[in-house]
Coordinates of C-alpha atoms in Angstrom, one line a residue:
X22 CA 9.7 14.7 -20.7
X23 CA 5.8 13.4 -21.2
X24 CA 3.8 16.5 -22.4
X25 CA 0.7 14.3 -23.4
X26 CA -1.3 15.6 -19.9
X27 CA -0.7 19.4 -21.1
X28 CA -3.9 20.6 -23.4
X29 CA -3.5 21.6 -27.3
X30 CA -3.9 25.2 -25.5
X31 CA -1.1 25.7 -23.9
X32 CA 1.9 27.0 -25.8
X33 CA 5.8 26.4 -25.1
X34 CA 8.6 28.7 -26.5
X35 CA 12.3 29.0 -25.7
X36 CA 13.6 32.3 -24.2
X37 CA 16.4 34.1 -22.1
X38 CA 14.8 35.7 -19.1
X39 CA 16.3 38.0 -16.8
X40 CA 16.4 35.9 -13.7
X41 CA 15.2 38.7 -11.4
X42 CA 11.8 38.7 -13.1
X43 CA 10.8 35.0 -12.2
X44 CA 8.9 34.4 -8.8
X45 CA 9.4 31.8 -6.9
X46 CA 6.7 30.1 -5.3
X47 CA 6.5 29.1 -1.8
X48 CA 6.3 25.3 -2.9
X49 CA 9.7 25.3 -4.3
X50 CA 12.7 23.7 -2.8
X51 CA 15.2 25.4 -0.4
X52 CA 18.7 25.5 -2.5
X53 CA 21.6 23.2 -2.0
X54 CA 24.7 25.8 -2.4
X55 CA 26.8 23.2 -3.3
X56 CA 24.6 22.1 -6.4
X57 CA 24.6 25.8 -7.7
X58 CA 28.3 25.9 -7.8
X59 CA 28.1 22.7 -9.9
X60 CA 25.5 24.4 -12.1
X61 CA 27.7 27.8 -12.1
X62 CA 31.0 25.6 -12.9
X63 CA 29.1 24.0 -15.6
X64 CA 28.1 27.2 -17.4
X65 CA 31.4 29.0 -17.1
X66 CA 33.1 25.8 -18.1
X67 CA 30.7 25.1 -21.4
X68 CA 29.4 28.5 -21.9
X69 CA 25.6 27.6 -22.1
X70 CA 23.5 26.5 -19.4
X71 CA 22.5 22.9 -20.9
X72 CA 18.9 22.3 -19.2
X73 CA 16.6 24.8 -19.3
X74 CA 14.3 26.1 -16.3
X75 CA 10.6 25.7 -16.6
X76 CA 8.6 28.7 -16.5
X77 CA 4.7 29.6 -17.0
X78 CA 3.6 33.1 -18.2
X79 CA 0.2 33.6 -16.4
X80 CA -2.4 36.2 -18.0
X81 CA -1.2 39.0 -16.2
X82 CA 2.6 38.5 -17.5
X83 CA 3.8 37.4 -14.3
X84 CA 6.7 34.6 -14.8
X85 CA 6.4 32.1 -12.5
X86 CA 9.0 29.4 -12.1
X87 CA 7.8 26.0 -12.1
X88 CA 10.7 23.9 -11.7
X89 CA 14.9 24.9 -12.1
X90 CA 15.3 26.4 -8.7
X91 CA 19.1 25.9 -8.6
X92 CA 19.4 27.0 -12.3
X93 CA 17.7 30.4 -11.5
X94 CA 19.8 30.7 -8.4
X95 CA 23.1 30.0 -10.7
X96 CA 21.6 32.4 -13.4
X97 CA 21.1 35.3 -10.8
X98 CA 24.8 34.9 -9.2
X99 CA 26.7 35.0 -12.4
X100 CA 24.2 37.9 -13.7
X101 CA 23.3 35.9 -16.8
X102 CA 20.2 35.2 -18.6
X103 CA 18.4 32.3 -17.9
X104 CA 17.8 30.1 -20.5
X105 CA 14.0 28.9 -20.2
X106 CA 11.0 26.9 -21.5
X107 CA 8.0 29.0 -21.2
X108 CA 4.7 27.6 -20.9
X109 CA 1.5 29.8 -21.5
X110 CA -2.2 29.0 -21.0
X111 CA -1.5 26.7 -17.8
X112 CA -3.5 26.7 -15.0
X113 CA -2.4 26.5 -11.3
X114 CA -3.1 23.2 -10.8
X115 CA -1.0 21.9 -14.2
X116 CA 1.9 24.3 -13.1
X117 CA 2.1 21.7 -10.2
X118 CA 1.8 18.6 -12.4
X119 CA 4.6 20.0 -14.8
X120 CA 6.8 20.6 -11.8
X121 CA 5.9 16.7 -10.5
X122 CA 6.5 15.4 -14.0
X123 CA 9.7 17.5 -14.6
X124 CA 11.3 16.4 -10.9
X125 CA 10.3 12.6 -11.8
X126 CA 11.9 12.6 -15.2
X127 CA 15.3 13.3 -13.6
X128 CA 14.1 10.8 -10.6
X129 CA 14.7 12.6 -7.7
X130 CA 11.3 13.2 -6.7
X131 CA 10.9 12.7 -2.5
X132 CA 8.3 10.2 -1.2
X133 CA 5.6 13.1 -0.3
X134 CA 6.6 14.6 -4.0
X135 CA 6.0 11.1 -5.3
X136 CA 2.9 10.7 -3.2
X137 CA 1.3 13.7 -4.5
X138 CA 2.5 13.1 -7.9
X139 CA 0.0 9.6 -7.6
X140 CA -2.8 11.2 -6.3
X141 CA -3.0 14.9 -8.4
X142 CA -2.0 13.1 -11.7
X143 CA -1.3 9.5 -11.8
X144 CA -3.9 8.0 -10.2
X145 CA -6.9 10.4 -11.7
X146 CA -5.0 9.4 -14.9
X147 CA -5.9 5.9 -14.4
X148 CA -9.3 6.1 -13.3
X149 CA -9.7 8.4 -16.6
X150 CA -8.6 5.8 -19.0
X151 CA -10.3 2.9 -16.9
X152 CA -13.4 4.7 -17.1
X153 CA -13.1 5.3 -21.3
X154 CA -11.7 1.8 -21.6
X155 CA -15.2 0.6 -19.8
X156 CA -17.4 3.0 -22.1
X157 CA -15.0 1.8 -25.5
X158 CA -15.6 -2.3 -24.5
X159 CA -19.5 -1.4 -23.7
X160 CA -19.6 0.0 -27.3
X161 CA -17.6 -2.6 -28.8
X162 CA -19.6 -5.3 -27.0
X163 CA -22.6 -3.7 -28.3
X164 CA -21.5 -3.1 -31.7
X165 CA -20.2 -6.9 -31.9
X166 CA -23.8 -8.3 -30.9
X167 CA -25.8 -6.0 -33.3
X168 CA -27.6 -4.2 -30.7
X169 CA -26.4 -0.7 -32.0
X170 CA -28.3 0.3 -35.5
X171 CA -26.3 -0.5 -38.5
X172 CA -23.6 -2.6 -36.9
X173 CA -23.2 -5.4 -38.4
X174 CA -24.4 -8.9 -36.6
X175 CA -21.8 -11.4 -35.5
X176 CA -22.2 -14.2 -33.5
X177 CA -21.0 -14.0 -29.6
X178 CA -18.8 -10.7 -29.4
X179 CA -17.2 -11.1 -33.0
X180 CA -13.5 -10.8 -33.0
X181 CA -13.5 -8.2 -30.8
X182 CA -11.4 -9.1 -27.6
X183 CA -10.6 -6.7 -24.7
X184 CA -7.3 -6.1 -23.0
X185 CA -6.7 -7.6 -19.3
X186 CA -7.3 -4.2 -17.4
X187 CA -4.2 -2.6 -15.5
X188 CA -5.1 -3.0 -11.8
X189 CA -4.1 0.2 -9.5
X190 CA -1.3 -1.7 -7.9
X191 CA 0.1 -2.4 -11.6
X192 CA -0.2 1.0 -12.2
X193 CA 1.2 2.8 -9.2
X194 CA 4.3 0.5 -10.2
X195 CA 4.8 1.6 -13.3
X196 CA 4.1 5.4 -12.4
X197 CA 6.2 5.8 -9.6
X198 CA 8.6 2.5 -9.3
X199 CA 7.0 1.8 -6.0
X200 CA 5.1 -0.8 -4.6
X201 CA 0.9 0.6 -4.0
X202 CA 1.9 0.2 0.0
X203 CA 4.4 2.2 -0.2
X204 CA 2.3 5.0 -1.3
X205 CA 0.0 4.0 1.1
X206 CA 2.3 4.0 4.0
X207 CA 3.5 7.8 3.0
X208 CA -0.3 8.6 2.8
X209 CA -0.9 7.1 6.2
X210 CA 2.1 9.5 8.4
X211 CA 0.5 12.7 5.9
X212 CA -2.8 12.2 7.2
X213 CA -1.8 11.3 10.9
X214 CA 0.5 14.5 10.5
X215 CA -2.7 16.5 9.4
X216 CA -5.4 14.8 11.7
X217 CA -6.8 16.7 14.2
X218 CA -8.5 13.7 16.2
X219 CA -5.4 12.0 17.1
X220 CA -3.3 12.8 20.3
X221 CA -0.7 15.7 19.7
X222 CA 2.4 13.2 20.6
X223 CA 1.4 11.2 17.5
X224 CA 0.7 14.1 15.4
X225 CA 4.1 15.5 16.1
X226 CA 6.1 12.4 15.5
X227 CA 4.1 12.1 12.4
X228 CA 4.9 16.0 11.6
X229 CA 8.3 15.3 12.2
X230 CA 8.5 12.3 9.8
X231 CA 6.3 14.0 7.4
X232 CA 8.9 16.7 6.9
X233 CA 11.6 13.8 6.5
X234 CA 9.8 12.3 3.4
X235 CA 9.6 15.5 1.7
X236 CA 13.5 15.2 1.4
X237 CA 14.7 13.2 -1.6
X238 CA 17.0 11.2 0.7
X239 CA 14.7 9.9 3.1
X240 CA 13.6 6.4 3.3
X241 CA 9.8 5.6 3.7
X242 CA 10.6 2.5 5.9
X243 CA 12.2 3.5 9.2
X244 CA 9.8 6.9 9.3
X245 CA 6.7 4.6 9.0
X246 CA 7.8 2.3 11.9
X247 CA 8.8 5.2 14.0
X248 CA 5.8 6.8 13.6
X249 CA 3.6 3.1 14.0
X250 CA 5.5 2.8 17.2
X251 CA 4.6 6.1 18.9
X252 CA 1.1 5.7 17.4
X253 CA 0.5 2.1 19.2
X254 CA 2.3 2.9 22.1
X255 CA -0.1 6.0 22.9
X256 CA -3.2 4.1 21.9
X257 CA -2.3 1.8 24.4
X258 CA -1.5 3.8 27.2
X259 CA -5.2 5.7 26.5
X260 CA -6.9 2.2 25.9
X261 CA -9.5 1.2 28.9
X262 CA -7.4 -1.9 31.0
X263 CA -10.5 -4.3 30.3
X264 CA -10.6 -3.2 27.0
X265 CA -7.3 -4.3 26.2
X266 CA -7.5 -7.4 28.6
X267 CA -10.3 -8.8 26.5
X268 CA -8.2 -8.3 23.4
X269 CA -5.3 -9.7 24.4
X270 CA -7.4 -12.5 25.6
X271 CA -8.9 -13.1 22.4
X272 CA -5.5 -12.8 20.7
X273 CA -4.5 -15.8 22.8
X274 CA -7.4 -17.7 22.0
X275 CA -6.9 -17.1 18.3
X276 CA -3.5 -18.3 18.6
X277 CA -4.7 -21.6 20.6
X278 CA -7.0 -22.4 17.8
X279 CA -4.3 -22.2 15.6
X280 CA -2.3 -24.4 17.4
X281 CA -4.5 -27.3 17.9
X282 CA -5.5 -27.0 14.4
X283 CA -1.9 -27.8 13.6
X284 CA -1.7 -30.1 16.0
X285 CA -4.8 -32.0 14.4
X286 CA -3.5 -32.0 10.9
X287 CA -0.4 -33.3 12.3
X288 CA -1.7 -35.9 13.8
X289 CA -4.0 -36.8 11.3
X290 CA -1.3 -37.2 8.9
X291 CA -1.0 -41.0 7.9
X292 CA 2.8 -40.9 8.0
X293 CA 2.7 -39.3 11.4
X294 CA 0.2 -42.4 12.2
X295 CA 2.6 -44.9 11.3
X296 CA 5.5 -43.1 13.0
X297 CA 3.4 -43.2 16.1
X298 CA 2.1 -47.0 15.5
X299 CA 6.1 -47.9 15.1
X300 CA 7.5 -46.4 18.5
X301 CA 4.4 -47.8 20.2
X302 CA 5.3 -51.3 19.2
X303 CA 8.9 -51.2 20.0
X304 CA 8.6 -51.9 23.7
X305 CA 6.0 -51.0 26.9
X306 CA 8.1 -47.8 27.4
X307 CA 6.9 -46.7 23.7
X308 CA 3.2 -47.5 24.6
X309 CA 3.6 -46.0 27.8
X310 CA 4.4 -42.9 25.9
X311 CA 1.4 -43.4 23.6
X312 CA -0.7 -43.1 26.7
X313 CA 0.9 -40.1 28.0
X314 CA 0.2 -38.4 24.9
X315 CA -3.4 -39.7 25.1
X316 CA -3.7 -38.2 29.0
X317 CA -2.5 -35.4 27.9
X318 CA -4.8 -34.6 25.2
X319 CA -8.1 -35.8 27.6
X320 CA -6.9 -33.4 30.4
X321 CA -6.1 -30.9 27.8
X322 CA -9.7 -31.2 26.4
X323 CA -11.3 -31.5 29.6
X324 CA -10.0 -27.9 30.2
X325 CA -11.6 -26.6 27.3
X326 CA -15.0 -28.4 27.9
X327 CA -14.8 -26.6 31.8
X328 CA -14.2 -23.3 30.2
X329 CA -17.1 -24.2 27.6
X330 CA -19.6 -25.1 30.4
X331 CA -18.8 -22.2 32.3
X332 CA -19.2 -19.5 29.3
X333 CA -22.7 -21.3 28.9
X334 CA -23.7 -20.3 32.4
X335 CA -25.4 -23.8 33.1
X336 CA -22.4 -26.3 33.8
X337 CA -24.7 -29.6 34.7
X338 CA -26.8 -28.9 31.0
X339 CA -23.7 -27.8 29.3
X340 CA -21.6 -30.8 30.4
X341 CA -23.9 -33.2 29.5
X342 CA -24.3 -31.6 26.2
X343 CA -21.1 -31.1 25.2
X344 CA -19.7 -34.6 27.0
X345 CA -22.3 -36.1 24.3
X346 CA -20.8 -34.5 21.1
X347 CA -17.0 -35.2 22.8
X348 CA -18.2 -38.9 23.4
X349 CA -19.8 -39.2 19.9
X350 CA -17.2 -37.5 18.0
X351 CA -14.5 -39.4 19.7
X352 CA -16.5 -42.7 19.0
X353 CA -17.1 -42.0 15.4
X354 CA -13.9 -41.0 14.1
X355 CA -11.9 -43.7 15.8
X356 CA -14.5 -46.1 14.7
X357 CA -13.7 -44.6 11.1
X358 CA -10.3 -44.9 10.9
X359 CA -10.0 -48.2 12.6
X360 CA -12.6 -49.4 9.6
X361 CA -15.0 -50.6 12.0
X362 CA -17.9 -48.4 10.9
X363 CA -21.3 -50.2 11.0
X364 CA -22.1 -51.4 7.1
X365 CA -25.8 -51.5 6.3
X366 CA -26.7 -53.6 3.6

């Protein structure tokens, strides 16, 4: 297990402890009786507890369990000594970090614990290293350019090259094995579960969801979807009908912009123009179909123009202005595509 985050003042010793002398903190997981039985059978068969528990000896002499709840319970039930790594000099925060690190080493962290490890250990460590690299990079740059006294003068940045920084997303992937959005989704559920300014129904479903995420077998996706579903439904119910109507209208307008833009791109494609030309040249029916397309587009355009004129508040003046814009654009675009622009020598 990685002990790099522990200061040099922390000492570690291997000891056999009386299991009844070890204090179990509230944050420790509930025990699984089946797991305890497996550990008891292993000790009875092998005659030894293979993996030591982790225990913190605090300044007052109290022995506090850091990791190994099931091993402790197995030792208690069989009245055996508990094999343990005893850490002295840990702060409360370092005890929790050690617990998270040991659980992660066994790859059985729950989603909630993975988020806790990321926020309390991995992210601060990433930010600290990023600052250290930035400071080191600035120093190397100054030395390379001879800005600092007694530094050799070289051209540009000399031979110093900074490695590309690791992004937070990359750091999250390396530390947890999951995408950064996976962590953000867990954090969103947790924050809703603790929020006081959200409807009770939303907070309740978020609290149930977050409790599920505290188990190592819970899947994050279904929990997040359920919380989002309830949250969005409650927000819609509480929303002003007029605001809801306006938002729906905005969404439909945005959708119309996307559809018409795609239609424009499709019609302006030279291959598609060739297809239309070929079909229209075949017979009179083809030309009538082409005319039907034009009439449909004109009628659709007139509807948009009417809406614009209505919104502007002065229909007659707006129609004159918008009509002029449409006429000019239609004429200039058609002449350009037909190659009929007026050439000036």
